Coordinates of C-alpha atoms in Angstrom, one line a residue:
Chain Q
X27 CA 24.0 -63.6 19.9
X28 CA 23.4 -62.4 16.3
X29 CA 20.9 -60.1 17.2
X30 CA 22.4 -58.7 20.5
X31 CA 25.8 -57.6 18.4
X32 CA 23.1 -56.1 15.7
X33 CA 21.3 -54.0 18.2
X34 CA 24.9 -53.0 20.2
X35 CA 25.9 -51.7 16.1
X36 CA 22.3 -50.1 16.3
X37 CA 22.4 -48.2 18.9
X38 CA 25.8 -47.3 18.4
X39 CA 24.5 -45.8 14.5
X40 CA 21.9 -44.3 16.5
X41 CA 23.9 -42.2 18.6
X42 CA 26.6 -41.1 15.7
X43 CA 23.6 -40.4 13.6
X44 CA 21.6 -38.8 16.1
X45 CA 20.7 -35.3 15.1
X46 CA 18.1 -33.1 15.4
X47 CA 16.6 -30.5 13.1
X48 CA 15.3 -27.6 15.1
X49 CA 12.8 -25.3 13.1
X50 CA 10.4 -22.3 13.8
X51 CA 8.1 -20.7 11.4
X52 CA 7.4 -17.7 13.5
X53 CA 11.1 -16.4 13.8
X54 CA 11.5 -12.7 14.5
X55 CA 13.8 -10.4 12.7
X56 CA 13.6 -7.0 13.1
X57 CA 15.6 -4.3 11.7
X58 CA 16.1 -0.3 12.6
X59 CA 17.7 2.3 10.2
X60 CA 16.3 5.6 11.8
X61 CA 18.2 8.7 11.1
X62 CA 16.0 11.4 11.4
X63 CA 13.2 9.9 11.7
X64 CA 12.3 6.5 13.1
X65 CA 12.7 3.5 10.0
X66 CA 11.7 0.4 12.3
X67 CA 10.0 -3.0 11.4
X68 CA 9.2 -6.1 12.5
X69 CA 8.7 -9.5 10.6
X70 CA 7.4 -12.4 12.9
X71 CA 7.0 -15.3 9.9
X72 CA 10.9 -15.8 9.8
X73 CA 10.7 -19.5 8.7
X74 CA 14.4 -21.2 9.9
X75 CA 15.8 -24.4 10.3
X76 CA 19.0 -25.3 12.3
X77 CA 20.9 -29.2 12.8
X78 CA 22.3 -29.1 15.8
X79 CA 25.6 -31.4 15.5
X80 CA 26.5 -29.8 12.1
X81 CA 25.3 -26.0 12.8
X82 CA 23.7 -25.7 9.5
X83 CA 21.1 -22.9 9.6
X84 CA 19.1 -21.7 7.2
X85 CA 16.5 -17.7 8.0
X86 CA 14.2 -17.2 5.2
X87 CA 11.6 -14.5 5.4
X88 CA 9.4 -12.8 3.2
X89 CA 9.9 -8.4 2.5
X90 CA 6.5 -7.9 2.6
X91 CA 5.9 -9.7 6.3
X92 CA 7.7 -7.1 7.6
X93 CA 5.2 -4.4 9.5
X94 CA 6.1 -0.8 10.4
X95 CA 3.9 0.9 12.7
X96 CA 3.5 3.8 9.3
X97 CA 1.9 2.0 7.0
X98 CA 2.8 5.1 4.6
X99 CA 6.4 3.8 5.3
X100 CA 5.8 0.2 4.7
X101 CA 4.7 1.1 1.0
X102 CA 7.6 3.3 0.5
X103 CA 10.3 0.2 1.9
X104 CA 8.3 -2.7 -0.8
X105 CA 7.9 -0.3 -3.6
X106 CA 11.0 2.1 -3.8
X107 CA 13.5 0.5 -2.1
X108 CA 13.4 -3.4 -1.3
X109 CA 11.2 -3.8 -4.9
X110 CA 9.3 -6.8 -2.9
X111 CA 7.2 -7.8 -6.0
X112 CA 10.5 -8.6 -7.8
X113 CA 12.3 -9.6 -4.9
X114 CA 9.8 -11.2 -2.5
X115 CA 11.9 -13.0 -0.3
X116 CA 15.6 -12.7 1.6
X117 CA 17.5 -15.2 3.1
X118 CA 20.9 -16.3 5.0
X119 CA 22.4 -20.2 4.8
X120 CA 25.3 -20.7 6.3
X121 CA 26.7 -22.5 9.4
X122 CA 27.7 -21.7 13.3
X123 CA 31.3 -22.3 13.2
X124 CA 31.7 -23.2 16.7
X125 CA 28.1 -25.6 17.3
X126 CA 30.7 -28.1 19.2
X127 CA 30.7 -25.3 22.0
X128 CA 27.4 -25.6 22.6
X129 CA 25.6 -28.5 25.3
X130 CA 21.8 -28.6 23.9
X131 CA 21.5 -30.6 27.4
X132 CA 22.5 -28.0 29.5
X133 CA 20.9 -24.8 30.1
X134 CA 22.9 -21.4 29.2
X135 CA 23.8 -19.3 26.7
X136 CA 26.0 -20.1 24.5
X137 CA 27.9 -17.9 22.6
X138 CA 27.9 -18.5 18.7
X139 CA 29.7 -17.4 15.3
X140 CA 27.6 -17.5 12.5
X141 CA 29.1 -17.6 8.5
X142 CA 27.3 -17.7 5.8
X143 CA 25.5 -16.2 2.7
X144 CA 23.1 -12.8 3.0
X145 CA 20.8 -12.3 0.0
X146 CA 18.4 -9.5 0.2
X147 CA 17.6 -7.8 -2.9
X148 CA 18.8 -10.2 -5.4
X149 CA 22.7 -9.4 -4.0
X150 CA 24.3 -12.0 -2.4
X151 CA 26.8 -11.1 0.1
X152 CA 28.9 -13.2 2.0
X153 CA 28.8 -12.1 6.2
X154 CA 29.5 -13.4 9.9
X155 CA 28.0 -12.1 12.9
X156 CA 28.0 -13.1 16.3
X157 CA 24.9 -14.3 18.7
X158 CA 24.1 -16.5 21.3
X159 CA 22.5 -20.1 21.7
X160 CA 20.3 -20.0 24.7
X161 CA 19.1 -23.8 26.1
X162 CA 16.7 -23.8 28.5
X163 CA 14.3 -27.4 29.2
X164 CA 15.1 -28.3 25.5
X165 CA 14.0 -25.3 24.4
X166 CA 16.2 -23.5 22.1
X167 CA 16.4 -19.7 20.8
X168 CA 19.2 -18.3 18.4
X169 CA 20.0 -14.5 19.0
X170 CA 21.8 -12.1 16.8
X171 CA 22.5 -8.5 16.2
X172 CA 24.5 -7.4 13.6
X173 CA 25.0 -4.4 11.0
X174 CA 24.7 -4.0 7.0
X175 CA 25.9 -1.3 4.9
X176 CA 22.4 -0.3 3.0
X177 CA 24.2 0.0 -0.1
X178 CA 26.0 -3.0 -0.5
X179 CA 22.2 -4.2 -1.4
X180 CA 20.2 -1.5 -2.1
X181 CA 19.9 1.9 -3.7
X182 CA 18.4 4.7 -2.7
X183 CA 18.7 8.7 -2.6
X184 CA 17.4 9.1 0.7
X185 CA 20.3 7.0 2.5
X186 CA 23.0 8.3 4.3
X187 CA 20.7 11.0 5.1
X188 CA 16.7 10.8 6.4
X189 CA 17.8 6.6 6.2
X190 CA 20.6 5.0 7.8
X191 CA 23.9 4.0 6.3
X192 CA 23.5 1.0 8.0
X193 CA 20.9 -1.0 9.2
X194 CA 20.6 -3.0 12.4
X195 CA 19.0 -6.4 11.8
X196 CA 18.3 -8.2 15.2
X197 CA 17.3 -11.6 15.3
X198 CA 15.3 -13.6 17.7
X199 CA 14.4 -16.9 16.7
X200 CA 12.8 -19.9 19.5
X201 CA 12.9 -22.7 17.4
X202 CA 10.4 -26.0 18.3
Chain T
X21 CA -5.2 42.4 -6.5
X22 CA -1.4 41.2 -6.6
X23 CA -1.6 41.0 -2.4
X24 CA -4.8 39.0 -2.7
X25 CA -3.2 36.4 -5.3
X26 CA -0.1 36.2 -3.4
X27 CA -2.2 35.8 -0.1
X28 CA -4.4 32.8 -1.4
X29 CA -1.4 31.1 -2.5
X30 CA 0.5 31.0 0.5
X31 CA -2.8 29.6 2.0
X32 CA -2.6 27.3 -0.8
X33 CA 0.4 26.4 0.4
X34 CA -0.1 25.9 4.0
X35 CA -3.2 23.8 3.3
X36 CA -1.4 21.4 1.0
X37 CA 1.6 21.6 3.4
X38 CA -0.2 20.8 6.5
X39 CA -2.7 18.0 4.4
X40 CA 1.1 16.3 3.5
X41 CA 1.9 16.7 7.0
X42 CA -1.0 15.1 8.2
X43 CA -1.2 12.4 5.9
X44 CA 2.7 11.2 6.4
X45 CA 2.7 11.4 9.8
X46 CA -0.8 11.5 11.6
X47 CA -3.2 9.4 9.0
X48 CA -0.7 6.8 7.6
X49 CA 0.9 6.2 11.2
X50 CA -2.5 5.1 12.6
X51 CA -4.3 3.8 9.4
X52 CA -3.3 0.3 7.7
X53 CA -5.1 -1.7 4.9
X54 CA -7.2 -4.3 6.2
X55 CA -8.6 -7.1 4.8
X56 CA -12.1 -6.8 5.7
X57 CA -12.7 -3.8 3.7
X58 CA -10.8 -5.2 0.4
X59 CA -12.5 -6.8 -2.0
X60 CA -11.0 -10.5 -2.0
X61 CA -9.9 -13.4 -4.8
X62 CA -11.4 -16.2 -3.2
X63 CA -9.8 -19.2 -3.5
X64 CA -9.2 -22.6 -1.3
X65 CA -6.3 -23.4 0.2
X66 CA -5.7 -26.6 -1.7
X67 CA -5.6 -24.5 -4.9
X68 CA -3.6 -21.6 -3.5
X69 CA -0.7 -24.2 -2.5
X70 CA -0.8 -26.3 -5.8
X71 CA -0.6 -22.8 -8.0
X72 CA 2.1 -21.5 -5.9
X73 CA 4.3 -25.4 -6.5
X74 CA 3.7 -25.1 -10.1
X75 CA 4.6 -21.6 -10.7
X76 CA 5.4 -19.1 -8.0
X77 CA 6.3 -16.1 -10.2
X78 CA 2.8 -16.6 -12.1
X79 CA 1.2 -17.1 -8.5
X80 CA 3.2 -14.1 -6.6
X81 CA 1.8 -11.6 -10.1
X82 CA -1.9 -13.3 -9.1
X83 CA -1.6 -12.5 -5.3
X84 CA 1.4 -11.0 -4.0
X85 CA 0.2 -8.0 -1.9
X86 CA -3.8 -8.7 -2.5
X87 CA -6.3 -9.5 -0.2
X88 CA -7.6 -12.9 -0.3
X89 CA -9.9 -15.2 1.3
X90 CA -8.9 -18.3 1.7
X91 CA -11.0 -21.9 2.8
X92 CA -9.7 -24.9 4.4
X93 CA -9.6 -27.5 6.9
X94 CA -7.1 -26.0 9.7
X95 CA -4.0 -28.2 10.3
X96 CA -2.7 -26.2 13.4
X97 CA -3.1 -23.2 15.9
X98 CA -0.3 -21.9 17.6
X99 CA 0.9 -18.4 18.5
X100 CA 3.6 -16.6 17.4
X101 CA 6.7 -14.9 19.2
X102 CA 4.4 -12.0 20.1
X103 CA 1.5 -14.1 21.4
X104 CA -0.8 -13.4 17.9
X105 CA -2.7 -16.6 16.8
X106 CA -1.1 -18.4 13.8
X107 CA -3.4 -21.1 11.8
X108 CA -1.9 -23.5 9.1
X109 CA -4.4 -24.4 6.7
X110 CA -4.5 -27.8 5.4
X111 CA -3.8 -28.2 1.4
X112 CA -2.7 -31.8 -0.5
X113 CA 1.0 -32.1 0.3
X114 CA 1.7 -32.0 3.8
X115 CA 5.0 -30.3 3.3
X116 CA 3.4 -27.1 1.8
X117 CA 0.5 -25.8 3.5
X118 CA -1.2 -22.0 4.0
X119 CA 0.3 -20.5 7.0
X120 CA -1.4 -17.2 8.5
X121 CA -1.2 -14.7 10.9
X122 CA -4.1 -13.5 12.7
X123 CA -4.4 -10.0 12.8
X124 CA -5.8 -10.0 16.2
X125 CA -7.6 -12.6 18.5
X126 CA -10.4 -13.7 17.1
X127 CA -13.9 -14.3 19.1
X128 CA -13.9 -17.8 18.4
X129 CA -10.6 -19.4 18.8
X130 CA -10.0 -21.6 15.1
X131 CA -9.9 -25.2 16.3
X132 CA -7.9 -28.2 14.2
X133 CA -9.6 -30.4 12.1
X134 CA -12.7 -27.6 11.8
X135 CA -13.2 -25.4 8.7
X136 CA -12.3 -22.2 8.4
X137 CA -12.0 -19.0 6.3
X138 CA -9.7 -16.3 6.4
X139 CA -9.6 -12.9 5.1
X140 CA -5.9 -12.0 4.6
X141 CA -3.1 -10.7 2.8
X142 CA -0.8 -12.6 0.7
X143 CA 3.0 -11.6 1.5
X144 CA 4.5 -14.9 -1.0
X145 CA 5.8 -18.5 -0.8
X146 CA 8.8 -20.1 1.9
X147 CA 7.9 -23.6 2.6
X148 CA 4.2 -22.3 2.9
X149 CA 2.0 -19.6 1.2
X150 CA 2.1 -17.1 4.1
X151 CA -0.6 -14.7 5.0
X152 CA -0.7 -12.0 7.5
X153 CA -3.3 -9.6 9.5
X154 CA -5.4 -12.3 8.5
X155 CA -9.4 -12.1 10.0
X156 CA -11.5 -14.8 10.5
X157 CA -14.8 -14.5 8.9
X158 CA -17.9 -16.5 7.7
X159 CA -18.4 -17.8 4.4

């Protein structure tokens, strides 16, 4: 009897407890800021982590994993304007303010609201942006596109003109 | 005389102009560095990992940006969301490993548990040291 009211209270921990960690180290973030001319890149070793019952997420990615097709340009981005041997890395943590809305055991696409802290750059800024949660067989990929002002993080005589004011970053993460 | 001068430097000009030109847009949008002409720091992936845990900033000034080539026991081969070949290379902590990019499918497809060494480029520290265009070579 002891032991069948201690496996009920297990079970019952279990399932309040239950969460999973979702995680991808081959995330995709890409961003475009052309103006006149095409400013375009693509960084495919996003490393993220998402819980699902709490919506905790976490993107970090490395400036120099991002690849333009000019290599010419790709120097120009680390050296004069993201300063990637200072500032190797950027990241967001924050949390999807509405992960109750969304079934991981039923297929669909959710859509999601996403809060947190941006830091590229060394500046920290705090932004939202929406996406969508897509389940499909357990499998589970975050989307996002959203805009930053350029110069809330970095300087740079060349925006507003041949660069952007603002960039779009587009995210497209399947996580494991 | 003053034609002539004035002449030679408009051609002057329109060489350096159109060398610019081509090197901008024609050279630089089709040429990108690659590992296997670099010369490399080699190092194994063991040591690369415990450097970058004790000190990144010290390890980033060693290897941010530079071509390396890298030996270890691979860990795991998967492909990334554009169907490239990623390996993870093995080091002591199983949290913290070297995790690279291939630049392009390689003959003989890395298999785990097997040794390998990469040619790559070091692009920092997340969880792992991360590498990309990396090219598998002999040692």
């Amino acid at each position: 009897m002891k032991l069948f009211f201690a496996s009920i209270f297990m079970l019952v921990s279990i399932s309040i407890f239950a969460q999973k960690t979702y995680s991808t180290k081959t995330g995709q973030i890409s961003f475009d800021a052309s103006a006149t001319v095409d400013i375009k890149a693509v960084n495919n070793q996003v490393d993220s982590k998402f819980i699902d019952n709490t919506g905790q997420m976490i993107f970090s990615l490395l400036i120099k994993s991002f690849k333009f097709a000019n290599g010419l340009m790709e120097d120009h981005f680390n050296e004069n304007y993201m300063e990637s041997t200072k500032f190797p890395k950027a990241d967001f943590k924050g949390y999807i303010s509405n992960i109750a809305s969304v079934n991981f055991t039923k297929n669909g696409t959710y859509p999601v609201n996403a809060d947190g802290t941006l830091t590229i750059h060394g500046v920290a800024k705090k932004i939202t942006a929406p996406g969508t949660i897509t389940v499909s067989n357990g499998k589970v990929t975050i989307k996002t596109l959203f805009k930053i002002k350029l110069k809330d993080f970095i300087t740079g005589s060349y925006i507003g003109s041949q660069i952007a004011e603002e960039a779009a970053i587009t995210v497209n993460c399947e996580y494991q | 005389m003053k034609k002539k001068i004035v002449l030679s430097l408009l051609l002057l000009g329109l060489i350096t102009g159109a060398g610019t030109w081509y090197y901008v847009f024609v050279y630089s949008a089709n040429h990108h560095r690659s590992a296997a002409e670099e010369k490399t720091i080699d190092i194994a992936a063991t040591q690369l990992v415990t450097e970058y845990q004790t000190n990144e900033s010290a390890s980033n000034a060693k290897y941010l940006n530079k071509a390396l080539k890298i030996v270890g026991e691979v860990s795991e081969v998967k492909k990334d969301q554009e169907g490239k070949t990623t390996v993870t290379i093995k080091s002591n902590d199983a949290f913290a490993n070297v995790f690279c990019t291939l630049q392009s499918p390689s003959a003989t497809s890395p298999t785990v548990g097997s040794k390998i060494c990469l040619k790559g480029f070091c692009t920092g520290f997340l969880s792992d040291v991360v590498i990309k265009d990396a090219i598998v070579v002999t040692e």
